[in-house]
XYZ file of C-alpha atoms in Angstrom:
459
model
C 175.477 -55.912 39.972
C 178.499 -56.392 42.173
C 178.731 -52.784 43.525
C 182.306 -52.797 44.780
C 182.282 -49.968 47.318
C 184.218 -51.703 50.100
C 187.263 -49.579 49.287
C 185.289 -46.540 50.459
C 184.683 -48.045 53.887
C 188.233 -47.365 55.111
C 188.277 -43.570 54.510
C 184.650 -43.295 55.654
C 185.533 -45.114 58.884
C 188.515 -42.808 59.480
C 186.496 -39.648 58.800
C 183.582 -40.699 61.020
C 185.892 -41.610 63.914
C 187.700 -38.250 63.709
C 184.376 -36.407 63.571
C 183.107 -38.440 66.517
C 186.272 -37.722 68.508
C 186.078 -33.966 67.944
C 182.313 -33.810 68.482
C 182.731 -35.738 71.730
C 185.498 -33.383 72.919
C 183.515 -30.218 72.119
C 180.245 -31.715 73.359
C 181.835 -32.700 76.666
C 183.228 -29.171 77.019
C 179.752 -27.749 76.480
C 178.239 -30.127 79.043
C 180.901 -29.318 81.608
C 181.298 -25.556 81.111
C 177.989 -24.681 79.370
C 179.870 -22.964 76.548
C 182.160 -23.853 73.636
C 183.829 -20.499 72.997
C 186.990 -21.165 75.008
C 187.534 -24.642 73.589
C 189.431 -23.147 70.642
C 191.939 -21.448 72.952
C 194.734 -22.884 75.119
C 194.959 -25.053 77.063
C 192.042 -27.075 75.641
C 192.928 -26.319 72.004
C 196.323 -28.007 72.463
C 194.672 -30.937 74.212
C 192.226 -31.328 71.319
C 195.140 -31.303 68.885
C 196.870 -33.991 70.922
C 193.666 -36.066 70.929
C 193.624 -36.031 67.123
C 197.367 -36.653 66.767
C 197.322 -39.694 69.066
C 194.323 -41.153 67.232
C 196.047 -40.606 63.871
C 199.216 -42.362 65.078
C 197.143 -45.298 66.322
C 195.527 -45.639 62.888
C 198.899 -45.562 61.124
C 200.579 -48.051 63.474
C 197.795 -50.481 64.405
C 195.749 -50.273 61.152
C 192.502 -51.000 63.001
C 190.197 -50.710 59.983
C 191.705 -53.546 57.957
C 190.018 -56.901 58.475
C 188.495 -59.645 56.297
C 184.763 -60.020 55.885
C 184.741 -63.094 58.122
C 185.794 -60.862 61.050
C 183.298 -58.106 60.305
C 181.306 -58.849 63.451
C 180.097 -56.695 66.316
C 182.317 -58.275 68.971
C 185.440 -57.966 66.817
C 184.724 -54.338 65.864
C 183.991 -53.266 69.426
C 186.999 -55.151 70.791
C 189.311 -53.279 68.411
C 187.661 -49.990 69.360
C 188.167 -50.645 73.072
C 191.840 -51.473 72.487
C 192.287 -48.162 70.639
C 190.457 -46.335 73.418
C 192.642 -47.916 76.111
C 195.843 -46.899 74.303
C 194.500 -43.392 73.704
C 193.558 -42.938 77.368
C 196.969 -44.220 78.467
C 198.855 -41.760 76.228
C 196.703 -38.818 77.295
C 197.203 -39.787 80.955
C 200.984 -39.872 80.520
C 200.861 -36.434 78.847
C 198.678 -35.076 81.651
C 201.163 -36.215 84.301
C 204.206 -35.100 82.266
C 202.992 -31.505 81.795
C 201.287 -31.429 85.198
C 198.054 -30.523 83.473
C 195.929 -30.688 86.578
C 194.033 -27.663 85.283
C 192.276 -29.963 82.797
C 188.891 -31.112 84.009
C 188.817 -34.823 84.705
C 185.051 -34.727 84.382
C 185.444 -33.259 80.883
C 187.814 -36.072 79.897
C 185.471 -38.705 81.293
C 182.484 -37.289 79.387
C 184.596 -37.011 76.212
C 185.520 -40.679 76.234
C 181.968 -41.722 77.139
C 180.520 -39.717 74.230
C 183.196 -40.874 71.795
C 182.683 -44.511 72.730
C 178.925 -44.171 72.274
C 179.259 -42.515 68.859
C 181.934 -44.954 67.630
C 179.985 -48.013 68.764
C 176.790 -46.662 67.187
C 178.585 -46.125 63.861
C 180.084 -49.620 63.901
C 176.811 -51.325 64.743
C 175.012 -49.234 62.113
C 177.633 -50.079 59.487
C 177.413 -53.744 60.372
C 173.623 -53.830 60.044
C 173.683 -51.867 56.787
C 176.399 -53.944 55.120
C 174.852 -57.236 56.151
C 171.515 -56.225 54.694
C 173.174 -54.770 51.601
C 175.172 -57.928 50.960
C 172.259 -60.210 51.730
C 170.385 -58.465 48.895
C 173.144 -59.432 46.453
C 175.249 -56.270 46.361
C 178.917 -55.769 47.205
C 179.499 -59.490 46.726
C 182.578 -61.623 46.168
C 182.497 -64.444 43.657
C 184.275 -67.661 44.487
C 184.863 -71.139 43.073
C 186.117 -74.282 44.755
C 188.787 -76.478 43.218
C 188.500 -80.101 44.307
C 185.180 -81.674 45.223
C 184.566 -83.534 48.511
C 183.220 -83.148 52.038
C 185.645 -80.344 52.876
C 184.667 -78.440 49.733
C 180.979 -78.840 50.509
C 181.530 -77.522 54.049
C 182.928 -74.168 52.869
C 180.026 -73.760 50.440
C 177.578 -74.570 53.242
C 179.253 -71.996 55.477
C 178.782 -69.139 53.016
C 175.271 -70.288 52.090
C 174.244 -69.948 55.736
C 175.968 -66.527 56.049
C 174.671 -64.467 53.097
C 175.561 -61.277 54.983
C 179.224 -61.932 54.127
C 178.416 -61.470 50.453
C 180.193 -64.535 49.027
C 178.461 -66.003 45.965
C 179.307 -69.531 44.847
C 180.103 -70.023 41.140
C 180.877 -73.738 40.969
C 183.220 -76.661 41.592
C 186.214 -77.542 39.411
C 187.808 -80.976 39.495
C 188.660 -83.970 37.353
C 185.361 -85.698 36.379
C 184.491 -88.899 38.260
C 181.444 -90.914 39.269
C 181.388 -89.110 42.614
C 181.132 -85.593 41.155
C 179.159 -86.390 37.997
C 176.703 -83.585 37.222
C 178.091 -81.358 39.989
C 181.170 -79.773 38.377
C 181.209 -76.494 36.503
C 184.288 -77.733 34.671
C 187.655 -79.467 34.964
C 191.081 -78.011 35.745
C 191.636 -76.934 32.133
C 188.424 -74.872 32.171
C 189.283 -73.013 35.366
C 191.488 -70.203 34.060
C 189.079 -69.113 31.310
C 186.099 -69.276 33.641
C 187.831 -67.060 36.211
C 188.466 -64.346 33.616
C 185.018 -64.635 32.037
C 183.031 -64.446 35.301
C 185.344 -62.114 37.200
C 186.017 -64.590 40.018
C 187.475 -62.950 43.119
C 188.531 -65.973 45.160
C 189.553 -69.563 44.451
C 189.360 -72.064 47.311
C 191.720 -75.000 46.809
C 191.035 -78.143 48.846
C 194.316 -79.900 49.605
C 192.915 -83.413 49.919
C 191.713 -83.272 46.318
C 194.314 -81.231 44.428
C 198.004 -81.933 43.811
C 200.835 -79.439 44.255
C 201.382 -79.035 40.529
C 197.836 -77.872 39.881
C 197.976 -75.611 42.923
C 201.169 -73.946 41.694
C 199.542 -73.094 38.349
C 196.518 -71.556 40.093
C 198.757 -69.428 42.341
C 200.861 -68.208 39.400
C 197.742 -67.274 37.396
C 196.420 -65.292 40.383
C 199.275 -62.788 39.981
C 198.211 -62.105 36.398
C 194.412 -62.262 36.583
C 194.194 -60.699 40.082
C 192.217 -63.088 42.267
C 192.795 -64.519 45.726
C 193.848 -68.101 46.364
C 192.839 -69.672 49.673
C 193.980 -73.091 50.818
C 191.626 -75.437 52.641
C 193.238 -78.162 54.754
C 191.073 -80.284 57.048
C 192.753 -79.903 60.473
C 189.467 -79.996 62.392
C 190.072 -83.376 64.011
C 193.563 -82.337 65.133
C 192.767 -78.801 66.285
C 189.980 -80.126 68.487
C 192.699 -81.954 70.436
C 194.730 -78.792 70.997
C 197.168 -78.862 68.066
C 199.277 -75.780 67.428
C 201.411 -74.263 64.674
C 205.167 -73.863 65.130
C 207.414 -71.912 62.769
C 210.871 -73.235 61.851
C 212.187 -70.058 60.197
C 209.605 -69.526 57.430
C 208.305 -73.127 57.466
C 205.028 -73.721 59.374
C 204.873 -77.043 61.230
C 201.661 -78.425 62.743
C 202.237 -79.843 66.225
C 199.649 -82.602 66.756
C 200.542 -83.226 70.401
C 197.771 -81.971 72.631
C 199.123 -78.956 74.481
C 196.101 -78.892 76.709
C 196.735 -82.377 78.066
C 200.436 -81.732 78.542
C 200.017 -78.307 80.126
C 202.296 -78.311 83.166
C 200.406 -75.709 85.154
C 197.044 -77.449 84.735
C 198.467 -80.831 85.692
C 200.378 -79.467 88.666
C 197.367 -77.581 90.036
C 195.093 -80.569 89.468
C 197.435 -83.036 91.196
C 197.909 -80.676 94.160
C 194.157 -80.310 94.533
C 193.640 -84.080 94.194
C 196.165 -84.842 96.914
C 194.819 -82.268 99.386
C 191.161 -83.058 98.679
C 191.559 -86.857 98.915
C 193.680 -86.643 102.076
C 191.050 -84.401 103.683
C 188.212 -86.687 102.548
C 189.918 -89.786 103.949
C 190.890 -88.108 107.205
C 187.667 -86.250 107.976
C 185.423 -88.990 106.608
C 187.081 -91.897 108.436
C 184.347 -92.236 111.135
C 181.691 -92.174 108.435
C 183.606 -94.749 106.355
C 183.782 -97.065 109.381
C 179.984 -96.923 109.703
C 179.568 -97.756 105.988
C 182.045 -100.616 106.350
C 180.169 -102.017 109.347
C 176.792 -101.891 107.571
C 178.318 -103.529 104.483
C 179.662 -106.398 106.603
C 176.398 -106.828 108.571
C 173.976 -106.715 105.601
C 175.669 -109.413 103.471
C 178.435 -111.947 103.820
C 181.752 -111.254 102.144
C 184.566 -108.699 102.212
C 183.921 -105.020 102.902
C 185.946 -103.777 99.963
C 185.867 -104.831 96.345
C 189.022 -104.545 94.201
C 189.017 -104.778 90.412
C 191.546 -104.113 87.667
C 190.807 -101.048 85.556
C 192.704 -99.256 82.802
C 194.122 -95.847 83.645
C 196.036 -93.115 81.885
C 198.063 -94.219 78.846
C 196.538 -97.695 79.153
C 198.224 -98.560 82.450
C 196.246 -101.057 84.588
C 195.605 -100.424 88.290
C 193.417 -101.751 91.100
C 190.312 -99.708 91.835
C 188.689 -99.975 95.283
C 185.004 -99.718 96.233
C 182.731 -100.644 99.068
C 181.238 -103.950 97.954
C 177.705 -103.405 96.634
C 177.080 -106.883 95.119
C 176.863 -110.374 96.493
C 180.050 -112.451 96.424
C 180.895 -114.284 93.161
C 178.553 -112.124 91.071
C 180.934 -112.435 88.115
C 182.076 -116.020 88.489
C 180.984 -116.677 84.881
C 182.995 -113.754 83.458
C 182.829 -109.931 83.199
C 179.242 -108.681 83.268
C 178.026 -105.098 83.477
C 175.576 -104.125 86.170
C 171.991 -104.178 84.966
C 171.189 -100.972 86.850
C 169.685 -100.621 90.311
C 167.240 -103.479 89.577
C 170.100 -105.945 89.059
C 169.420 -108.820 91.496
C 173.166 -109.216 92.098
C 173.164 -105.898 93.998
C 172.503 -106.095 97.728
C 169.770 -103.849 99.257
C 172.434 -101.818 101.059
C 174.531 -101.787 97.861
C 171.586 -100.319 95.988
C 171.453 -97.420 98.453
C 175.215 -96.897 98.199
C 175.022 -96.754 94.408
C 172.178 -94.241 94.492
C 174.195 -91.968 96.772
C 177.616 -92.841 95.250
C 178.882 -93.953 98.674
C 180.361 -97.131 97.169
C 182.927 -94.944 95.349
C 184.366 -93.382 98.517
C 187.366 -95.771 98.894
C 188.626 -94.486 95.551
C 189.976 -91.449 97.357
C 192.811 -93.839 98.222
C 193.354 -94.369 94.467
C 193.476 -90.591 94.088
C 195.922 -90.209 96.960
C 198.428 -92.662 95.444
C 198.069 -91.132 91.964
C 196.159 -93.813 90.055
C 193.098 -91.604 89.693
C 191.931 -88.006 89.949
C 188.902 -86.618 91.763
C 187.436 -85.536 88.411
C 187.982 -87.433 85.177
C 186.351 -89.997 82.882
C 185.400 -93.213 84.644
C 187.956 -96.027 84.178
C 186.803 -99.254 82.510
C 188.031 -102.817 82.229
C 190.047 -103.815 79.168
C 187.359 -106.371 78.253
C 184.776 -103.600 77.791
C 187.221 -101.045 76.354
C 187.894 -103.379 73.428
C 184.169 -103.494 72.681
C 183.670 -99.757 73.095
C 186.539 -98.914 70.723
C 184.953 -101.007 67.974
C 181.856 -98.782 68.130
C 183.465 -95.470 69.181
C 187.224 -95.274 68.363
C 187.334 -91.787 69.897
C 187.275 -93.464 73.331
C 191.065 -93.769 73.035
C 191.367 -90.005 73.594
C 190.039 -90.475 77.150
C 193.060 -92.612 77.962
C 195.216 -89.479 77.672
C 193.809 -88.093 80.912
C 193.792 -89.628 84.366
C 190.491 -91.390 85.212
C 188.374 -89.955 88.003
C 185.914 -90.742 90.766
C 183.284 -88.556 89.156
C 182.770 -87.244 85.644
C 180.283 -85.498 83.396
C 179.060 -88.915 82.280
C 178.453 -90.009 85.870
C 176.432 -86.855 86.556
C 174.419 -86.779 83.351
C 174.071 -90.510 82.735
C 175.199 -92.655 85.656
C 176.077 -96.351 85.643
C 175.909 -98.130 82.280
C 174.144 -101.495 81.992
C 175.491 -102.465 78.544
C 177.971 -101.436 75.853
C 175.493 -99.161 74.083
C 174.863 -97.253 77.306
C 178.609 -97.028 77.914
C 178.979 -95.423 74.480
C 176.157 -92.981 75.265
C 177.864 -92.019 78.527
C 181.087 -91.648 76.562
C 179.562 -88.748 74.596
C 179.465 -86.736 77.805
C 182.924 -87.747 79.015
C 184.500 -86.751 75.687
C 183.716 -83.133 76.570
C 186.091 -83.234 79.534
C 189.576 -83.305 77.889
C 188.660 -80.285 75.753
C 187.168 -78.208 78.584
C 189.370 -79.308 81.447
C 190.111 -76.565 83.949
C 190.120 -76.070 87.710
C 186.779 -74.213 87.663
C 185.190 -76.896 85.505
C 186.371 -79.544 87.987
C 184.766 -77.555 90.807
C 181.492 -77.448 88.891
C 181.531 -81.225 88.355
C 182.255 -81.839 92.051
C 179.383 -79.535 93.041
C 177.015 -81.360 90.687
C 178.169 -84.709 92.088
C 177.416 -83.598 95.652
C 173.946 -82.563 94.495
C 173.361 -86.010 92.955
C 174.567 -87.688 96.170
C 172.337 -85.522 98.368
C 169.294 -86.198 96.203
C 170.067 -89.925 95.869
C 169.631 -89.715 92.102
C 172.562 -91.926 91.100
C 171.572 -94.789 88.809
C-alpha cells in the first residue's frame, strides 16, 4: 500500500505551529503573572492577535512548509524554524518600539519564544522520526524508474537504497538493450509509457549521458498527461568539486567550469599579504639562526651552503627553489634521483638532522618573498617526476593551479617521498588543499608543521 498522506502534512504543520504559538503565549503569561484571566483583555489580547497575524503572513510569503523529501532533515527543518523565529521577533520588536509598548513584560516575551521554540522543535523532530520509520516500513512511498543505464544511473539507485527513510522505491531501468545491460532492464524505451501507467510511477529519472534529446522530449510531454515527475541527472561531480558555478543568460543556464575558489580575489590577496609579511619576518628575525645553520653546513661537509634546483610552479612555470644543502656534492651526477629517505647514504649527518626538523627548507622563505611560492601549498616537483606522476594520477594537474608552498598537508601527514609511488600517496593528501583552502586552514597547517619541527618527526 502506498498510503499517500503527505498532502496532510502541510495543514497539520500549520495547525500545530499555531497551537504551539498560542499555547506558548498563554503559558508564558501564566508563568509570569500566575494567572491567565487577563490574557484575553488588552493590551495582551492585541499582542496575541499580532503574534498570530505575523506568523500567518510569514507562512504566506515564505512558504516554509514546502520542501522535497531529500531536504526533510532535522538541520533543514530547524534552520527554517529559526529563520521564521528571527523574522517574527524582529517584527514584534519594531511594533513594540512603534507603539511604545514598554508596559509589555520582556520576561513574558522571552518565555513565550523559548516555549514556542521548544514545542516547534519537538514537533519537527517527532514528525521526522515518525515519517522516517513509516516510510522505512514501506508506506507513503514514491515509485521511480531510471531511463538510461550506466554508472550515474546506478549511483542514484544506490543513494535511495541506502536511505529507505525517504520512501523512494525502485521499479527498474529502461534503455535500449545491449551487452552491458543484458538481464538488468525492465524494458526498452517503447515499454516505458505503458509501464508508468500500469505501475503508477511517480518519478522518472533521465540520465543525460545515456538518453538523447528526442527521447527526453517525449518523456517530458507524456508527464503532462500521465502526471509524473521528470528529473534530469547530469554528472557534474568532477566539475563541481573544482568550484564550478551556474550562470543564467536570461533563461538559459550556463555551467561555468572555471574554479571560482582558485580565482577568488579576496582569498588570493589575503594569502599573498600574509605570505609577504610572514616570510619577511621569518628572514629578518631568523637571520642569526640561519647564519648558524649555514656555518654548520659548511663545516660538516665540503660544498656550497645552499642548493638550488629547478621546480615547476603555478600554471607550469619553472623557478629556482633554494634549500640548505643536505646531501653531498654531485649526488645526482647520473640524473634525477629521489631521496631514499633519511637512510639515504647521499644525505650528510647534519643534512639528516635538518630534514628531520625541516630546517633545510628555511631558505625557501626567499622564494615566498619574491612570489614564486607560498608559505602553505602543495610541494613543487621537478618536471621529470611530474611527467611520471601524471601517468599514474592525472589529477595532479589540478595542483598546478595553486602556488606551491614550503609546507603542505602531504608534508605533515607523509613527509619526503622516496619513489614515484610514495609521491602519488602524498599527492592524495595535497589534493585536499585546493578544495579547502582558507586562511584558517593555512594557520592550522603552519601550526602542525611547527609541531613536526619541534618533535623532529620529519621523514
